[in-house]
Amino acid sequence: MEGAMTETLTISQARNEFLRLPKRLGGKRGVHAVTVTQHGKPVMTILPAEFYETLVETLEILGDREQMASIRRGIRELKAGKRIPLEDLKADLGL
């Protein structure tokens, strides 16, 4: 989440603010994550559900050797100038 604004709350503050956290996350203030600390150490991070789901999907892709091999192959082909015209792709997909 480079560039994303994070906020840090103590566990007591998080408890007191819990019902207001959904508005804080992704609201006008631009907070995208809340790190909760206990005794000065981070113990959890609260994320918007949509961001969490995206993160899990990304980790699943990164952990899938076949998908990663396919992505790397595609990147190599793109760098080599190998492209498929849109009309050919549509025909291959039956669109």
Coordinates of C-alpha atoms in Angstrom, one line a residue:
M1 CA 0.0 0.0 0.0
E2 CA 2.8 2.4 -0.8
G3 CA 1.5 5.9 -0.8
A4 CA -1.6 4.9 1.1
M5 CA -2.4 6.7 4.2
T6 CA -2.4 4.6 7.3
E7 CA -3.5 5.5 10.8
T8 CA -2.3 4.0 14.1
L9 CA -4.5 3.6 17.1
T10 CA -3.9 2.0 20.5
I11 CA -6.1 -1.0 21.2
S12 CA -8.1 1.2 23.6
Q13 CA -8.6 3.8 21.0
A14 CA -9.6 1.2 18.4
R15 CA -12.2 -0.2 20.9
N16 CA -13.7 3.3 21.4
E17 CA -13.6 4.1 17.7
F18 CA -14.7 0.7 16.4
L19 CA -18.1 1.7 15.1
R20 CA -16.6 4.7 13.3
L21 CA -13.8 2.8 11.6
P22 CA -15.7 1.9 8.4
K23 CA -16.3 5.6 7.7
R24 CA -12.6 6.3 8.4
L25 CA -11.4 3.6 6.0
G26 CA -11.6 5.0 2.5
G27 CA -13.4 8.1 3.6
K28 CA -12.5 11.7 2.6
R29 CA -9.5 11.5 4.9
G30 CA -8.0 8.9 2.6
V31 CA -7.2 6.4 5.4
H32 CA -6.8 2.9 3.8
A33 CA -5.6 1.0 6.9
V34 CA -5.6 1.2 10.6
T35 CA -2.8 -0.4 12.6
V36 CA -3.7 -1.3 16.1
T37 CA -1.0 -1.3 18.7
Q38 CA -0.8 -2.9 22.2
H39 CA 1.9 -1.8 24.5
G40 CA 3.4 0.2 21.7
K41 CA 3.7 -2.8 19.3
P42 CA 1.5 -3.5 16.2
V43 CA -0.8 -6.4 16.9
M44 CA -3.2 -6.1 13.9
T45 CA -4.2 -4.1 10.9
I46 CA -7.7 -3.3 9.9
L47 CA -8.4 -3.1 6.1
P48 CA -11.4 -2.4 4.0
A49 CA -13.0 -5.7 2.9
E50 CA -12.5 -5.0 -0.8
F51 CA -8.8 -4.3 -0.3
Y52 CA -8.4 -7.5 1.8
E53 CA -10.1 -9.6 -0.9
T54 CA -7.8 -8.1 -3.6
L55 CA -4.8 -8.8 -1.4
V56 CA -5.8 -12.5 -0.9
E57 CA -6.5 -12.9 -4.7
T58 CA -3.0 -11.5 -5.4
L59 CA -1.4 -13.8 -3.0
E60 CA -3.2 -16.8 -4.5
I61 CA -1.9 -15.9 -8.0
L62 CA 1.6 -15.3 -6.7
G63 CA 1.5 -18.7 -5.1
D64 CA 0.3 -20.5 -8.2
R65 CA 3.3 -21.7 -10.2
E66 CA 1.3 -22.3 -13.4
Q67 CA -0.3 -18.8 -13.4
M68 CA 3.0 -17.1 -12.6
A69 CA 4.7 -19.0 -15.4
S70 CA 2.0 -17.9 -17.8
I71 CA 2.2 -14.3 -16.6
R72 CA 6.0 -14.3 -17.1
R73 CA 5.7 -15.9 -20.5
G74 CA 3.2 -13.2 -21.5
I75 CA 5.5 -10.5 -20.3
R76 CA 8.4 -11.9 -22.3
E77 CA 6.2 -12.2 -25.4
L78 CA 5.1 -8.6 -25.0
K79 CA 8.7 -7.4 -24.6
A80 CA 9.6 -9.3 -27.8
G81 CA 6.8 -7.6 -29.7
K82 CA 4.7 -10.7 -30.0
R83 CA 1.1 -9.5 -30.0
I84 CA -2.3 -11.0 -31.1
P85 CA -4.6 -8.6 -33.0
L86 CA -7.9 -7.9 -31.1
E87 CA -10.0 -9.4 -33.9
D88 CA -8.0 -12.6 -33.9
L89 CA -8.3 -12.9 -30.1
K90 CA -12.1 -12.3 -30.3
A91 CA -12.3 -15.1 -33.0
D92 CA -10.3 -17.5 -30.8
L93 CA -12.6 -16.8 -27.9
G94 CA -15.7 -17.1 -30.0
L95 CA -16.8 -13.5 -29.4

